């Protein structure tokens, strides 16, 4: 019985030695297959492709866009006031700017708050006339004078109210109108324009009564500002 157990033990030991020998032989055989790295030919490791991050510049706010579209001493005051009155009276900014430049810009981008048409005593950025100011004062129970129209903020306060009034009051029964029509009415007077719209068959041509240069300038600035604000 003891001899039998000794034989089993020696058999197991033999198997273990055989496995160790086989493992050793395998390692020796495969040792030469390991790639050697020569000092003169270092392994090149390619750098990862750089990650390109597109940085989108922040959009300019509307006040900045207005300021950048004109020149002059009162750029900041004009841009702030135009934005405020546009929101107050629901007037398109492009329309206020086109009207401003048509009335008081010198073609080089300089808006002149001291612009003065002596023929009709129109003053300021929007060329407020005594007739326009009289209607504003009566409606709001205030006593602004024509000298107050040199003030940029007051000039736009009166002018934008009047433009909105033309649109909302004088044009309320007109089925087909445009902001160019509002400008023409602003230039010739809303009642004259309304008579033209209703009595066009009598040959009354409001465009002839509107100063040609003023209307032509408005159309140039209308195109300019529509494109300018659409791009931004």
mmCIF file with all atom_site columns, C-alpha atoms in Angstrom:
data_model
loop_
_atom_site.group_PDB
_atom_site.id
_atom_site.type_symbol
_atom_site.label_atom_id
_atom_site.label_alt_id
_atom_site.label_comp_id
_atom_site.label_asym_id
_atom_site.label_entity_id
_atom_site.label_seq_id
_atom_site.pdbx_PDB_ins_code
_atom_site.Cartn_x
_atom_site.Cartn_y
_atom_site.Cartn_z
_atom_site.occupancy
_atom_site.B_iso_or_equiv
_atom_site.pdbx_formal_charge
_atom_site.auth_seq_id
_atom_site.auth_comp_id
_atom_site.auth_asym_id
_atom_site.auth_atom_id
_atom_site.pdbx_PDB_model_num
ATOM 1   C CA . UNK A 1 1   ? 0.000   0.000   0.000   1.00 0.00 ? 1   UNK A CA 1
ATOM 2   C CA . UNK A 1 2   ? 2.831   2.352   0.943   1.00 0.00 ? 2   UNK A CA 1
ATOM 3   C CA . UNK A 1 3   ? 4.768   1.448   -2.194  1.00 0.00 ? 3   UNK A CA 1
ATOM 4   C CA . UNK A 1 4   ? 1.708   2.145   -4.305  1.00 0.00 ? 4   UNK A CA 1
ATOM 5   C CA . UNK A 1 5   ? 1.346   5.632   -2.797  1.00 0.00 ? 5   UNK A CA 1
ATOM 6   C CA . UNK A 1 6   ? 5.035   6.317   -3.386  1.00 0.00 ? 6   UNK A CA 1
ATOM 7   C CA . UNK A 1 7   ? 4.628   5.473   -7.017  1.00 0.00 ? 7   UNK A CA 1
ATOM 8   C CA . UNK A 1 8   ? 1.667   7.849   -7.367  1.00 0.00 ? 8   UNK A CA 1
ATOM 9   C CA . UNK A 1 9   ? 3.661   10.617  -5.686  1.00 0.00 ? 9   UNK A CA 1
ATOM 10  C CA . UNK A 1 10  ? 6.690   10.117  -7.921  1.00 0.00 ? 10  UNK A CA 1
ATOM 11  C CA . UNK A 1 11  ? 4.421   10.076  -10.960 1.00 0.00 ? 11  UNK A CA 1
ATOM 12  C CA . UNK A 1 12  ? 2.919   13.429  -9.962  1.00 0.00 ? 12  UNK A CA 1
ATOM 13  C CA . UNK A 1 13  ? 6.338   14.925  -9.404  1.00 0.00 ? 13  UNK A CA 1
ATOM 14  C CA . UNK A 1 14  ? 7.425   13.682  -12.821 1.00 0.00 ? 14  UNK A CA 1
ATOM 15  C CA . UNK A 1 15  ? 4.436   15.317  -14.482 1.00 0.00 ? 15  UNK A CA 1
ATOM 16  C CA . UNK A 1 16  ? 5.155   18.652  -12.753 1.00 0.00 ? 16  UNK A CA 1
ATOM 17  C CA . UNK A 1 17  ? 8.812   18.572  -13.845 1.00 0.00 ? 17  UNK A CA 1
ATOM 18  C CA . UNK A 1 18  ? 7.711   17.769  -17.387 1.00 0.00 ? 18  UNK A CA 1
ATOM 19  C CA . UNK A 1 19  ? 5.412   20.811  -17.431 1.00 0.00 ? 19  UNK A CA 1
ATOM 20  C CA . UNK A 1 20  ? 8.139   23.082  -16.061 1.00 0.00 ? 20  UNK A CA 1
ATOM 21  C CA . UNK A 1 21  ? 10.584  21.807  -18.682 1.00 0.00 ? 21  UNK A CA 1
ATOM 22  C CA . UNK A 1 22  ? 8.035   22.325  -21.467 1.00 0.00 ? 22  UNK A CA 1
ATOM 23  C CA . UNK A 1 23  ? 7.392   25.911  -20.281 1.00 0.00 ? 23  UNK A CA 1
ATOM 24  C CA . UNK A 1 24  ? 11.134  26.613  -20.191 1.00 0.00 ? 24  UNK A CA 1
ATOM 25  C CA . UNK A 1 25  ? 11.622  25.276  -23.721 1.00 0.00 ? 25  UNK A CA 1
ATOM 26  C CA . UNK A 1 26  ? 8.670   27.396  -24.977 1.00 0.00 ? 26  UNK A CA 1
ATOM 27  C CA . UNK A 1 27  ? 10.161  30.540  -23.500 1.00 0.00 ? 27  UNK A CA 1
ATOM 28  C CA . UNK A 1 28  ? 13.580  29.847  -25.031 1.00 0.00 ? 28  UNK A CA 1
ATOM 29  C CA . UNK A 1 29  ? 12.088  29.239  -28.469 1.00 0.00 ? 29  UNK A CA 1
ATOM 30  C CA . UNK A 1 30  ? 9.965   32.388  -28.452 1.00 0.00 ? 30  UNK A CA 1
ATOM 31  C CA . UNK A 1 31  ? 12.594  34.664  -26.918 1.00 0.00 ? 31  UNK A CA 1
ATOM 32  C CA . UNK A 1 32  ? 14.157  35.461  -30.317 1.00 0.00 ? 32  UNK A CA 1
ATOM 33  C CA . UNK A 1 33  ? 10.759  36.454  -31.711 1.00 0.00 ? 33  UNK A CA 1
ATOM 34  C CA . UNK A 1 34  ? 10.489  39.535  -29.446 1.00 0.00 ? 34  UNK A CA 1
ATOM 35  C CA . UNK A 1 35  ? 11.221  42.628  -31.622 1.00 0.00 ? 35  UNK A CA 1
ATOM 36  C CA . UNK A 1 36  ? 14.383  44.439  -30.670 1.00 0.00 ? 36  UNK A CA 1
ATOM 37  C CA . UNK A 1 37  ? 14.381  48.219  -30.435 1.00 0.00 ? 37  UNK A CA 1
ATOM 38  C CA . UNK A 1 38  ? 17.603  49.634  -31.775 1.00 0.00 ? 38  UNK A CA 1
ATOM 39  C CA . UNK A 1 39  ? 18.945  52.802  -30.217 1.00 0.00 ? 39  UNK A CA 1
ATOM 40  C CA . UNK A 1 40  ? 19.526  54.384  -33.616 1.00 0.00 ? 40  UNK A CA 1
ATOM 41  C CA . UNK A 1 41  ? 15.956  53.746  -34.730 1.00 0.00 ? 41  UNK A CA 1
ATOM 42  C CA . UNK A 1 42  ? 13.665  54.767  -31.929 1.00 0.00 ? 42  UNK A CA 1
ATOM 43  C CA . UNK A 1 43  ? 10.030  53.930  -32.290 1.00 0.00 ? 43  UNK A CA 1
ATOM 44  C CA . UNK A 1 44  ? 8.155   56.895  -33.672 1.00 0.00 ? 44  UNK A CA 1
ATOM 45  C CA . UNK A 1 45  ? 5.015   57.790  -31.820 1.00 0.00 ? 45  UNK A CA 1
ATOM 46  C CA . UNK A 1 46  ? 2.690   59.930  -33.881 1.00 0.00 ? 46  UNK A CA 1
ATOM 47  C CA . UNK A 1 47  ? 1.176   62.884  -32.084 1.00 0.00 ? 47  UNK A CA 1
ATOM 48  C CA . UNK A 1 48  ? -2.602  62.912  -32.025 1.00 0.00 ? 48  UNK A CA 1
ATOM 49  C CA . UNK A 1 49  ? -4.345  65.234  -34.431 1.00 0.00 ? 49  UNK A CA 1
ATOM 50  C CA . UNK A 1 50  ? -4.965  68.614  -32.806 1.00 0.00 ? 50  UNK A CA 1
ATOM 51  C CA . UNK A 1 51  ? -8.573  69.314  -31.914 1.00 0.00 ? 51  UNK A CA 1
ATOM 52  C CA . UNK A 1 52  ? -9.882  72.370  -33.715 1.00 0.00 ? 52  UNK A CA 1
ATOM 53  C CA . UNK A 1 53  ? -12.399 74.311  -31.691 1.00 0.00 ? 53  UNK A CA 1
ATOM 54  C CA . UNK A 1 54  ? -14.431 76.873  -33.574 1.00 0.00 ? 54  UNK A CA 1
ATOM 55  C CA . UNK A 1 55  ? -15.015 79.925  -31.459 1.00 0.00 ? 55  UNK A CA 1
ATOM 56  C CA . UNK A 1 56  ? -18.084 81.842  -32.561 1.00 0.00 ? 56  UNK A CA 1
ATOM 57  C CA . UNK A 1 57  ? -17.746 85.511  -31.689 1.00 0.00 ? 57  UNK A CA 1
ATOM 58  C CA . UNK A 1 58  ? -20.597 86.823  -29.565 1.00 0.00 ? 58  UNK A CA 1
ATOM 59  C CA . UNK A 1 59  ? -23.329 88.580  -31.467 1.00 0.00 ? 59  UNK A CA 1
ATOM 60  C CA . UNK A 1 60  ? -23.300 92.324  -31.169 1.00 0.00 ? 60  UNK A CA 1
ATOM 61  C CA . UNK A 1 61  ? -26.272 93.835  -29.449 1.00 0.00 ? 61  UNK A CA 1
ATOM 62  C CA . UNK A 1 62  ? -28.569 96.113  -31.396 1.00 0.00 ? 62  UNK A CA 1
ATOM 63  C CA . UNK A 1 63  ? -27.355 99.288  -29.701 1.00 0.00 ? 63  UNK A CA 1
ATOM 64  C CA . UNK A 1 64  ? -23.793 98.537  -30.834 1.00 0.00 ? 64  UNK A CA 1
ATOM 65  C CA . UNK A 1 65  ? -24.942 97.810  -34.393 1.00 0.00 ? 65  UNK A CA 1
ATOM 66  C CA . UNK A 1 66  ? -26.757 101.142 -34.553 1.00 0.00 ? 66  UNK A CA 1
ATOM 67  C CA . UNK A 1 67  ? -23.727 102.991 -33.215 1.00 0.00 ? 67  UNK A CA 1
ATOM 68  C CA . UNK A 1 68  ? -21.402 101.342 -35.745 1.00 0.00 ? 68  UNK A CA 1
ATOM 69  C CA . UNK A 1 69  ? -23.627 102.333 -38.670 1.00 0.00 ? 69  UNK A CA 1
ATOM 70  C CA . UNK A 1 70  ? -23.217 106.088 -38.159 1.00 0.00 ? 70  UNK A CA 1
ATOM 71  C CA . UNK A 1 71  ? -20.589 108.641 -37.244 1.00 0.00 ? 71  UNK A CA 1
ATOM 72  C CA . UNK A 1 72  ? -20.526 111.837 -35.271 1.00 0.00 ? 72  UNK A CA 1
ATOM 73  C CA . UNK A 1 73  ? -20.301 113.300 -31.817 1.00 0.00 ? 73  UNK A CA 1
ATOM 74  C CA . UNK A 1 74  ? -23.640 111.927 -30.578 1.00 0.00 ? 74  UNK A CA 1
ATOM 75  C CA . UNK A 1 75  ? -23.367 108.296 -31.740 1.00 0.00 ? 75  UNK A CA 1
ATOM 76  C CA . UNK A 1 76  ? -23.938 106.743 -28.298 1.00 0.00 ? 76  UNK A CA 1
ATOM 77  C CA . UNK A 1 77  ? -26.877 109.024 -27.465 1.00 0.00 ? 77  UNK A CA 1
ATOM 78  C CA . UNK A 1 78  ? -28.500 108.373 -30.832 1.00 0.00 ? 78  UNK A CA 1
ATOM 79  C CA . UNK A 1 79  ? -28.105 104.580 -30.646 1.00 0.00 ? 79  UNK A CA 1
ATOM 80  C CA . UNK A 1 80  ? -29.495 104.411 -27.100 1.00 0.00 ? 80  UNK A CA 1
ATOM 81  C CA . UNK A 1 81  ? -32.415 106.683 -27.917 1.00 0.00 ? 81  UNK A CA 1
ATOM 82  C CA . UNK A 1 82  ? -33.298 104.965 -31.205 1.00 0.00 ? 82  UNK A CA 1
ATOM 83  C CA . UNK A 1 83  ? -33.431 101.562 -29.514 1.00 0.00 ? 83  UNK A CA 1
ATOM 84  C CA . UNK A 1 84  ? -35.608 102.930 -26.715 1.00 0.00 ? 84  UNK A CA 1
ATOM 85  C CA . UNK A 1 85  ? -38.106 104.700 -29.000 1.00 0.00 ? 85  UNK A CA 1
ATOM 86  C CA . UNK A 1 86  ? -38.198 101.737 -31.395 1.00 0.00 ? 86  UNK A CA 1
ATOM 87  C CA . UNK A 1 87  ? -39.366 99.465  -28.601 1.00 0.00 ? 87  UNK A CA 1
ATOM 88  C CA . UNK A 1 88  ? -41.741 102.072 -27.213 1.00 0.00 ? 88  UNK A CA 1
ATOM 89  C CA . UNK A 1 89  ? -43.580 102.726 -30.489 1.00 0.00 ? 89  UNK A CA 1
ATOM 90  C CA . UNK A 1 90  ? -42.999 99.353  -32.245 1.00 0.00 ? 90  UNK A CA 1
ATOM 91  C CA . UNK A 1 91  ? -41.115 101.029 -35.095 1.00 0.00 ? 91  UNK A CA 1
ATOM 92  C CA . UNK A 1 92  ? -38.517 99.020  -37.041 1.00 0.00 ? 92  UNK A CA 1
ATOM 93  C CA . UNK A 1 93  ? -35.017 100.195 -36.199 1.00 0.00 ? 93  UNK A CA 1
ATOM 94  C CA . UNK A 1 94  ? -34.044 100.175 -39.867 1.00 0.00 ? 94  UNK A CA 1
ATOM 95  C CA . UNK A 1 95  ? -36.906 102.573 -40.565 1.00 0.00 ? 95  UNK A CA 1
ATOM 96  C CA . UNK A 1 96  ? -35.908 105.035 -37.826 1.00 0.00 ? 96  UNK A CA 1
ATOM 97  C CA . UNK A 1 97  ? -32.292 104.942 -38.996 1.00 0.00 ? 97  UNK A CA 1
ATOM 98  C CA . UNK A 1 98  ? -33.226 105.349 -42.663 1.00 0.00 ? 98  UNK A CA 1
ATOM 99  C CA . UNK A 1 99  ? -35.414 108.327 -41.741 1.00 0.00 ? 99  UNK A CA 1
ATOM 100 C CA . UNK A 1 100 ? -32.670 109.800 -39.554 1.00 0.00 ? 100 UNK A CA 1
ATOM 101 C CA . UNK A 1 101 ? -30.043 109.580 -42.278 1.00 0.00 ? 101 UNK A CA 1
ATOM 102 C CA . UNK A 1 102 ? -32.448 110.853 -44.922 1.00 0.00 ? 102 UNK A CA 1
ATOM 103 C CA . UNK A 1 103 ? -33.173 113.918 -42.817 1.00 0.00 ? 103 UNK A CA 1
ATOM 104 C CA . UNK A 1 104 ? -29.869 114.819 -41.171 1.00 0.00 ? 104 UNK A CA 1
ATOM 105 C CA . UNK A 1 105 ? -26.927 112.772 -42.477 1.00 0.00 ? 105 UNK A CA 1
ATOM 106 C CA . UNK A 1 106 ? -24.293 114.253 -44.772 1.00 0.00 ? 106 UNK A CA 1
ATOM 107 C CA . UNK A 1 107 ? -23.776 111.134 -46.955 1.00 0.00 ? 107 UNK A CA 1
ATOM 108 C CA . UNK A 1 108 ? -20.517 110.321 -45.141 1.00 0.00 ? 108 UNK A CA 1
ATOM 109 C CA . UNK A 1 109 ? -22.239 108.805 -42.123 1.00 0.00 ? 109 UNK A CA 1
ATOM 110 C CA . UNK A 1 110 ? -22.170 111.879 -39.897 1.00 0.00 ? 110 UNK A CA 1
ATOM 111 C CA . UNK A 1 111 ? -25.592 112.474 -38.353 1.00 0.00 ? 111 UNK A CA 1
ATOM 112 C CA . UNK A 1 112 ? -25.983 116.127 -37.417 1.00 0.00 ? 112 UNK A CA 1
ATOM 113 C CA . UNK A 1 113 ? -28.334 116.875 -34.488 1.00 0.00 ? 113 UNK A CA 1
ATOM 114 C CA . UNK A 1 114 ? -27.947 120.578 -35.367 1.00 0.00 ? 114 UNK A CA 1
ATOM 115 C CA . UNK A 1 115 ? -29.325 120.138 -38.884 1.00 0.00 ? 115 UNK A CA 1
ATOM 116 C CA . UNK A 1 116 ? -31.681 122.993 -39.717 1.00 0.00 ? 116 UNK A CA 1
ATOM 117 C CA . UNK A 1 117 ? -33.981 123.523 -42.691 1.00 0.00 ? 117 UNK A CA 1
ATOM 118 C CA . UNK A 1 118 ? -34.653 127.239 -42.531 1.00 0.00 ? 118 UNK A CA 1
ATOM 119 C CA . UNK A 1 119 ? -37.387 127.064 -45.169 1.00 0.00 ? 119 UNK A CA 1
ATOM 120 C CA . UNK A 1 120 ? -39.754 125.181 -42.841 1.00 0.00 ? 120 UNK A CA 1
ATOM 121 C CA . UNK A 1 121 ? -37.776 125.598 -39.590 1.00 0.00 ? 121 UNK A CA 1
ATOM 122 C CA . UNK A 1 122 ? -37.276 121.827 -39.309 1.00 0.00 ? 122 UNK A CA 1
ATOM 123 C CA . UNK A 1 123 ? -34.655 120.915 -36.699 1.00 0.00 ? 123 UNK A CA 1
ATOM 124 C CA . UNK A 1 124 ? -32.546 118.078 -35.378 1.00 0.00 ? 124 UNK A CA 1
ATOM 125 C CA . UNK A 1 125 ? -31.988 114.443 -36.285 1.00 0.00 ? 125 UNK A CA 1
ATOM 126 C CA . UNK A 1 126 ? -35.552 113.853 -37.475 1.00 0.00 ? 126 UNK A CA 1
ATOM 127 C CA . UNK A 1 127 ? -36.134 117.422 -38.693 1.00 0.00 ? 127 UNK A CA 1
ATOM 128 C CA . UNK A 1 128 ? -39.090 118.177 -36.433 1.00 0.00 ? 128 UNK A CA 1
ATOM 129 C CA . UNK A 1 129 ? -41.280 120.983 -37.775 1.00 0.00 ? 129 UNK A CA 1
ATOM 130 C CA . UNK A 1 130 ? -43.422 123.443 -35.774 1.00 0.00 ? 130 UNK A CA 1
ATOM 131 C CA . UNK A 1 131 ? -46.561 121.659 -37.033 1.00 0.00 ? 131 UNK A CA 1
ATOM 132 C CA . UNK A 1 132 ? -45.318 118.284 -35.769 1.00 0.00 ? 132 UNK A CA 1
ATOM 133 C CA . UNK A 1 133 ? -44.254 119.745 -32.408 1.00 0.00 ? 133 UNK A CA 1
ATOM 134 C CA . UNK A 1 134 ? -47.574 121.543 -31.949 1.00 0.00 ? 134 UNK A CA 1
ATOM 135 C CA . UNK A 1 135 ? -49.468 118.273 -32.393 1.00 0.00 ? 135 UNK A CA 1
ATOM 136 C CA . UNK A 1 136 ? -47.154 116.462 -29.969 1.00 0.00 ? 136 UNK A CA 1
ATOM 137 C CA . UNK A 1 137 ? -47.502 119.169 -27.296 1.00 0.00 ? 137 UNK A CA 1
ATOM 138 C CA . UNK A 1 138 ? -51.304 119.176 -27.589 1.00 0.00 ? 138 UNK A CA 1
ATOM 139 C CA . UNK A 1 139 ? -51.499 115.385 -27.383 1.00 0.00 ? 139 UNK A CA 1
ATOM 140 C CA . UNK A 1 140 ? -49.159 115.078 -24.382 1.00 0.00 ? 140 UNK A CA 1
ATOM 141 C CA . UNK A 1 141 ? -49.994 118.363 -22.632 1.00 0.00 ? 141 UNK A CA 1
ATOM 142 C CA . UNK A 1 142 ? -46.371 119.521 -22.607 1.00 0.00 ? 142 UNK A CA 1
ATOM 143 C CA . UNK A 1 143 ? -44.694 122.744 -23.728 1.00 0.00 ? 143 UNK A CA 1
ATOM 144 C CA . UNK A 1 144 ? -41.626 121.802 -25.701 1.00 0.00 ? 144 UNK A CA 1
ATOM 145 C CA . UNK A 1 145 ? -40.206 124.609 -27.836 1.00 0.00 ? 145 UNK A CA 1
ATOM 146 C CA . UNK A 1 146 ? -38.433 124.407 -31.165 1.00 0.00 ? 146 UNK A CA 1
ATOM 147 C CA . UNK A 1 147 ? -35.149 125.027 -29.366 1.00 0.00 ? 147 UNK A CA 1
ATOM 148 C CA . UNK A 1 148 ? -35.753 121.782 -27.450 1.00 0.00 ? 148 UNK A CA 1
ATOM 149 C CA . UNK A 1 149 ? -35.517 119.950 -30.776 1.00 0.00 ? 149 UNK A CA 1
ATOM 150 C CA . UNK A 1 150 ? -31.731 120.348 -30.683 1.00 0.00 ? 150 UNK A CA 1
ATOM 151 C CA . UNK A 1 151 ? -31.795 117.829 -27.836 1.00 0.00 ? 151 UNK A CA 1
ATOM 152 C CA . UNK A 1 152 ? -31.269 114.370 -29.358 1.00 0.00 ? 152 UNK A CA 1
ATOM 153 C CA . UNK A 1 153 ? -33.462 112.479 -26.879 1.00 0.00 ? 153 UNK A CA 1
ATOM 154 C CA . UNK A 1 154 ? -36.379 114.947 -27.138 1.00 0.00 ? 154 UNK A CA 1
ATOM 155 C CA . UNK A 1 155 ? -36.084 115.103 -30.921 1.00 0.00 ? 155 UNK A CA 1
ATOM 156 C CA . UNK A 1 156 ? -36.476 111.330 -31.209 1.00 0.00 ? 156 UNK A CA 1
ATOM 157 C CA . UNK A 1 157 ? -39.200 111.292 -28.576 1.00 0.00 ? 157 UNK A CA 1
ATOM 158 C CA . UNK A 1 158 ? -41.282 113.690 -30.666 1.00 0.00 ? 158 UNK A CA 1
ATOM 159 C CA . UNK A 1 159 ? -40.291 112.298 -34.067 1.00 0.00 ? 159 UNK A CA 1
ATOM 160 C CA . UNK A 1 160 ? -40.871 108.613 -33.326 1.00 0.00 ? 160 UNK A CA 1
ATOM 161 C CA . UNK A 1 161 ? -44.223 109.389 -31.723 1.00 0.00 ? 161 UNK A CA 1
ATOM 162 C CA . UNK A 1 162 ? -45.219 111.260 -34.861 1.00 0.00 ? 162 UNK A CA 1
ATOM 163 C CA . UNK A 1 163 ? -44.091 108.455 -37.183 1.00 0.00 ? 163 UNK A CA 1
ATOM 164 C CA . UNK A 1 164 ? -46.085 105.944 -35.124 1.00 0.00 ? 164 UNK A CA 1
ATOM 165 C CA . UNK A 1 165 ? -49.094 108.253 -35.129 1.00 0.00 ? 165 UNK A CA 1
ATOM 166 C CA . UNK A 1 166 ? -49.003 108.471 -38.915 1.00 0.00 ? 166 UNK A CA 1
ATOM 167 C CA . UNK A 1 167 ? -48.957 104.691 -39.091 1.00 0.00 ? 167 UNK A CA 1
ATOM 168 C CA . UNK A 1 168 ? -51.592 103.990 -36.423 1.00 0.00 ? 168 UNK A CA 1
ATOM 169 C CA . UNK A 1 169 ? -53.941 106.939 -36.836 1.00 0.00 ? 169 UNK A CA 1
ATOM 170 C CA . UNK A 1 170 ? -53.729 108.386 -40.317 1.00 0.00 ? 170 UNK A CA 1
ATOM 171 C CA . UNK A 1 171 ? -53.143 105.029 -42.005 1.00 0.00 ? 171 UNK A CA 1
ATOM 172 C CA . UNK A 1 172 ? -55.585 102.975 -39.971 1.00 0.00 ? 172 UNK A CA 1
ATOM 173 C CA . UNK A 1 173 ? -58.161 102.891 -42.787 1.00 0.00 ? 173 UNK A CA 1
ATOM 174 C CA . UNK A 1 174 ? -55.639 102.280 -45.551 1.00 0.00 ? 174 UNK A CA 1
ATOM 175 C CA . UNK A 1 175 ? -55.552 98.630  -46.568 1.00 0.00 ? 175 UNK A CA 1
ATOM 176 C CA . UNK A 1 176 ? -52.208 98.765  -48.343 1.00 0.00 ? 176 UNK A CA 1
ATOM 177 C CA . UNK A 1 177 ? -49.325 100.834 -47.034 1.00 0.00 ? 177 UNK A CA 1
ATOM 178 C CA . UNK A 1 178 ? -45.590 100.546 -46.461 1.00 0.00 ? 178 UNK A CA 1
ATOM 179 C CA . UNK A 1 179 ? -43.014 102.281 -44.285 1.00 0.00 ? 179 UNK A CA 1
ATOM 180 C CA . UNK A 1 180 ? -41.929 104.186 -47.371 1.00 0.00 ? 180 UNK A CA 1
ATOM 181 C CA . UNK A 1 181 ? -45.474 105.576 -47.391 1.00 0.00 ? 181 UNK A CA 1
ATOM 182 C CA . UNK A 1 182 ? -45.048 106.557 -43.738 1.00 0.00 ? 182 UNK A CA 1
ATOM 183 C CA . UNK A 1 183 ? -41.874 108.434 -44.620 1.00 0.00 ? 183 UNK A CA 1
ATOM 184 C CA . UNK A 1 184 ? -43.544 110.239 -47.529 1.00 0.00 ? 184 UNK A CA 1
ATOM 185 C CA . UNK A 1 185 ? -46.419 111.250 -45.242 1.00 0.00 ? 185 UNK A CA 1
ATOM 186 C CA . UNK A 1 186 ? -43.853 112.412 -42.671 1.00 0.00 ? 186 UNK A CA 1
ATOM 187 C CA . UNK A 1 187 ? -42.269 114.555 -45.378 1.00 0.00 ? 187 UNK A CA 1
ATOM 188 C CA . UNK A 1 188 ? -45.350 116.059 -47.068 1.00 0.00 ? 188 UNK A CA 1
ATOM 189 C CA . UNK A 1 189 ? -47.829 115.814 -44.197 1.00 0.00 ? 189 UNK A CA 1
ATOM 190 C CA . UNK A 1 190 ? -50.170 112.919 -43.432 1.00 0.00 ? 190 UNK A CA 1
ATOM 191 C CA . UNK A 1 191 ? -53.322 114.657 -44.637 1.00 0.00 ? 191 UNK A CA 1
ATOM 192 C CA . UNK A 1 192 ? -51.791 115.373 -48.056 1.00 0.00 ? 192 UNK A CA 1
ATOM 193 C CA . UNK A 1 193 ? -50.661 111.790 -48.336 1.00 0.00 ? 193 UNK A CA 1
ATOM 194 C CA . UNK A 1 194 ? -54.054 110.442 -47.274 1.00 0.00 ? 194 UNK A CA 1
ATOM 195 C CA . UNK A 1 195 ? -55.749 112.590 -49.890 1.00 0.00 ? 195 UNK A CA 1
ATOM 196 C CA . UNK A 1 196 ? -53.413 111.152 -52.496 1.00 0.00 ? 196 UNK A CA 1
ATOM 197 C CA . UNK A 1 197 ? -54.221 107.580 -51.453 1.00 0.00 ? 197 UNK A CA 1
ATOM 198 C CA . UNK A 1 198 ? -57.953 108.196 -51.637 1.00 0.00 ? 198 UNK A CA 1
ATOM 199 C CA . UNK A 1 199 ? -58.040 110.472 -54.692 1.00 0.00 ? 199 UNK A CA 1
ATOM 200 C CA . UNK A 1 200 ? -55.254 109.084 -56.838 1.00 0.00 ? 200 UNK A CA 1
ATOM 201 C CA . UNK A 1 201 ? -57.613 109.010 -59.832 1.00 0.00 ? 201 UNK A CA 1
ATOM 202 C CA . UNK A 1 202 ? -57.668 112.819 -59.802 1.00 0.00 ? 202 UNK A CA 1
ATOM 203 C CA . UNK A 1 203 ? -54.014 112.883 -60.708 1.00 0.00 ? 203 UNK A CA 1
ATOM 204 C CA . UNK A 1 204 ? -52.662 113.980 -57.333 1.00 0.00 ? 204 UNK A CA 1
ATOM 205 C CA . UNK A 1 205 ? -49.126 112.637 -57.126 1.00 0.00 ? 205 UNK A CA 1
ATOM 206 C CA . UNK A 1 206 ? -47.759 112.816 -53.619 1.00 0.00 ? 206 UNK A CA 1
ATOM 207 C CA . UNK A 1 207 ? -44.298 111.815 -54.769 1.00 0.00 ? 207 UNK A CA 1
ATOM 208 C CA . UNK A 1 208 ? -44.056 115.069 -56.714 1.00 0.00 ? 208 UNK A CA 1
ATOM 209 C CA . UNK A 1 209 ? -44.986 116.986 -53.581 1.00 0.00 ? 209 UNK A CA 1
ATOM 210 C CA . UNK A 1 210 ? -42.378 115.102 -51.579 1.00 0.00 ? 210 UNK A CA 1
ATOM 211 C CA . UNK A 1 211 ? -38.922 116.565 -52.069 1.00 0.00 ? 211 UNK A CA 1
ATOM 212 C CA . UNK A 1 212 ? -37.360 114.312 -54.680 1.00 0.00 ? 212 UNK A CA 1
ATOM 213 C CA . UNK A 1 213 ? -33.941 114.333 -53.032 1.00 0.00 ? 213 UNK A CA 1
ATOM 214 C CA . UNK A 1 214 ? -35.483 113.409 -49.667 1.00 0.00 ? 214 UNK A CA 1
ATOM 215 C CA . UNK A 1 215 ? -37.379 110.445 -51.098 1.00 0.00 ? 215 UNK A CA 1
ATOM 216 C CA . UNK A 1 216 ? -34.386 109.331 -53.131 1.00 0.00 ? 216 UNK A CA 1
ATOM 217 C CA . UNK A 1 217 ? -32.177 109.495 -50.046 1.00 0.00 ? 217 UNK A CA 1
ATOM 218 C CA . UNK A 1 218 ? -34.718 107.524 -48.037 1.00 0.00 ? 218 UNK A CA 1
ATOM 219 C CA . UNK A 1 219 ? -34.783 104.737 -50.611 1.00 0.00 ? 219 UNK A CA 1
ATOM 220 C CA . UNK A 1 220 ? -30.987 104.527 -50.585 1.00 0.00 ? 220 UNK A CA 1
ATOM 221 C CA . UNK A 1 221 ? -30.871 104.340 -46.787 1.00 0.00 ? 221 UNK A CA 1
ATOM 222 C CA . UNK A 1 222 ? -33.836 101.972 -46.658 1.00 0.00 ? 222 UNK A CA 1
ATOM 223 C CA . UNK A 1 223 ? -31.928 99.491  -48.818 1.00 0.00 ? 223 UNK A CA 1
ATOM 224 C CA . UNK A 1 224 ? -28.735 100.029 -46.819 1.00 0.00 ? 224 UNK A CA 1
ATOM 225 C CA . UNK A 1 225 ? -30.270 99.431  -43.396 1.00 0.00 ? 225 UNK A CA 1
ATOM 226 C CA . UNK A 1 226 ? -32.486 96.527  -44.440 1.00 0.00 ? 226 UNK A CA 1
ATOM 227 C CA . UNK A 1 227 ? -29.374 94.746  -45.718 1.00 0.00 ? 227 UNK A CA 1
ATOM 228 C CA . UNK A 1 228 ? -27.252 95.849  -42.741 1.00 0.00 ? 228 UNK A CA 1
ATOM 229 C CA . UNK A 1 229 ? -29.574 94.505  -40.048 1.00 0.00 ? 229 UNK A CA 1
ATOM 230 C CA . UNK A 1 230 ? -30.380 91.339  -42.019 1.00 0.00 ? 230 UNK A CA 1
ATOM 231 C CA . UNK A 1 231 ? -26.662 90.498  -42.152 1.00 0.00 ? 231 UNK A CA 1
ATOM 232 C CA . UNK A 1 232 ? -26.274 90.966  -38.418 1.00 0.00 ? 232 UNK A CA 1
#
